[in-house]
Amino acid sequence: MDKTQLRRALQIGAAILAAALVIGLYKAKTDAARTEARVLEMETRISDTEAEMRALRAEIARAESPANIEAMARTHLGFAAGGQAPALPNSAMDANLPAPHQAATSKSGNE
């Protein structure tokens, strides 16, 4: 191989290397742009989710507030704060109490 052929081979190799570097740089920039867009999308989703969480926490705080619970008790159960529920007569108490457990009755029967 003489000097001109060697120079020509080096020039072709350099051109191929330059083309490979240009293609690699283009791919890296494209991937970086895609990744940046994905990061921005994720940050937007995170901030939306955080806003939803703040709204839900506010709704929970409102639902658990004593004033809301009192209003619901008054509306749905007929209770009022500081009021007294009517006492049940003794005959109605047995109907409202749970039935005794079988284990408790069989134990007392064995003794």
Tab-separated table of C-alpha atoms in Angstrom:
chain	number	residue	atom	x	y	z
A	1	MET	CA	0.000	0.000	0.000
A	2	ASP	CA	1.544	3.286	-1.008
A	3	LYS	CA	1.193	6.636	0.687
A	4	THR	CA	-1.771	7.887	-1.362
A	5	GLN	CA	-3.786	4.718	-0.780
A	6	LEU	CA	-3.048	4.902	2.938
A	7	ARG	CA	-4.096	8.549	3.043
A	8	ARG	CA	-7.284	7.695	1.103
A	9	ALA	CA	-8.121	4.840	3.546
A	10	LEU	CA	-7.555	7.155	6.531
A	11	GLN	CA	-9.797	9.820	4.974
A	12	ILE	CA	-12.568	7.272	4.370
A	13	GLY	CA	-12.187	5.966	7.947
A	14	ALA	CA	-12.311	9.529	9.307
A	15	ALA	CA	-15.438	10.277	7.244
A	16	ILE	CA	-17.143	7.103	8.535
A	17	LEU	CA	-16.141	7.974	12.114
A	18	ALA	CA	-17.450	11.535	11.692
A	19	ALA	CA	-20.753	10.222	10.291
A	20	ALA	CA	-21.072	7.771	13.209
A	21	LEU	CA	-20.401	10.578	15.697
A	22	VAL	CA	-22.998	12.840	14.036
A	23	ILE	CA	-25.596	10.046	14.121
A	24	GLY	CA	-24.734	9.266	17.758
A	25	LEU	CA	-25.011	12.934	18.744
A	26	TYR	CA	-28.374	13.239	16.990
A	27	LYS	CA	-29.663	10.114	18.770
A	28	ALA	CA	-28.407	11.343	22.149
A	29	LYS	CA	-30.072	14.742	21.691
A	30	THR	CA	-33.325	13.115	20.590
A	31	ASP	CA	-33.299	10.769	23.595
A	32	ALA	CA	-32.530	13.672	25.925
A	33	ALA	CA	-35.429	15.697	24.517
A	34	ARG	CA	-37.775	12.725	24.876
A	35	THR	CA	-36.631	12.153	28.453
A	36	GLU	CA	-37.043	15.838	29.299
A	37	ALA	CA	-40.592	15.798	27.923
A	38	ARG	CA	-41.368	12.718	30.006
A	39	VAL	CA	-39.927	14.352	33.145
A	40	LEU	CA	-42.078	17.442	32.565
A	41	GLU	CA	-45.144	15.237	32.090
A	42	MET	CA	-44.388	13.358	35.316
A	43	GLU	CA	-43.858	16.621	37.229
A	44	THR	CA	-47.225	17.856	35.958
A	45	ARG	CA	-48.896	14.619	37.046
A	46	ILE	CA	-47.232	14.877	40.466
A	47	SER	CA	-48.421	18.441	40.996
A	48	ASP	CA	-51.954	17.472	39.850
A	49	THR	CA	-51.963	14.525	42.253
A	50	GLU	CA	-50.724	16.713	45.101
A	51	ALA	CA	-53.502	19.223	44.366
A	52	GLU	CA	-56.048	16.381	44.416
A	53	MET	CA	-54.631	15.161	47.732
A	54	ARG	CA	-54.922	18.649	49.230
A	55	ALA	CA	-58.539	18.870	48.068
A	56	LEU	CA	-59.327	15.412	49.498
A	57	ARG	CA	-57.675	16.282	52.812
A	58	ALA	CA	-59.776	19.449	52.981
A	59	GLU	CA	-62.901	17.408	52.239
A	60	ILE	CA	-61.982	14.898	54.956
A	61	ALA	CA	-61.372	17.710	57.446
A	62	ARG	CA	-64.759	19.212	56.587
A	63	ALA	CA	-66.490	15.826	56.892
A	64	GLU	CA	-64.816	15.109	60.245
A	65	SER	CA	-65.530	18.543	61.692
A	66	PRO	CA	-67.678	18.505	64.823
A	67	ALA	CA	-70.171	20.917	63.235
A	68	ASN	CA	-70.683	18.599	60.260
A	69	ILE	CA	-71.015	15.510	62.454
A	70	GLU	CA	-73.542	17.329	64.655
A	71	ALA	CA	-75.538	18.414	61.596
A	72	MET	CA	-75.544	14.865	60.209
A	73	ALA	CA	-76.598	13.432	63.588
A	74	ARG	CA	-79.430	15.956	63.785
A	75	THR	CA	-80.536	15.340	60.177
A	76	HIS	CA	-80.237	11.564	59.946
A	77	LEU	CA	-80.621	10.394	63.550
A	78	GLY	CA	-82.659	13.153	65.139
A	79	PHE	CA	-79.998	13.838	67.783
A	80	ALA	CA	-79.060	17.286	69.011
A	81	ALA	CA	-75.909	18.321	70.851
A	82	GLY	CA	-76.508	18.374	74.562
A	83	GLY	CA	-79.911	16.763	74.110
A	84	GLN	CA	-81.034	13.566	75.724
A	85	ALA	CA	-82.228	10.544	73.866
A	86	PRO	CA	-85.502	9.141	75.106
A	87	ALA	CA	-85.011	6.247	77.522
A	88	LEU	CA	-86.190	2.831	76.439
A	89	PRO	CA	-88.675	1.062	78.678
A	90	ASN	CA	-87.423	-2.135	80.304
A	91	SER	CA	-89.620	-4.269	78.060
A	92	ALA	CA	-87.976	-2.803	74.933
A	93	MET	CA	-84.423	-3.235	76.254
A	94	ASP	CA	-84.465	-7.014	75.815
A	95	ALA	CA	-85.447	-6.597	72.166
A	96	ASN	CA	-82.516	-4.221	71.560
A	97	LEU	CA	-79.827	-6.225	73.381
A	98	PRO	CA	-77.922	-8.954	71.531
A	99	ALA	CA	-78.741	-12.564	72.311
A	100	PRO	CA	-76.424	-14.254	74.828
A	101	HIS	CA	-73.681	-16.465	73.402
A	102	GLN	CA	-74.120	-20.235	73.530
A	103	ALA	CA	-70.709	-20.693	75.160
A	104	ALA	CA	-71.721	-18.472	78.059
A	105	THR	CA	-74.975	-20.374	78.595
A	106	SER	CA	-73.403	-23.826	78.376
A	107	LYS	CA	-70.672	-22.825	80.845
A	108	SER	CA	-73.158	-21.611	83.403
A	109	GLY	CA	-75.236	-24.791	82.917
A	110	ASN	CA	-72.196	-27.063	83.653
A	111	GLU	CA	-71.307	-25.379	86.944
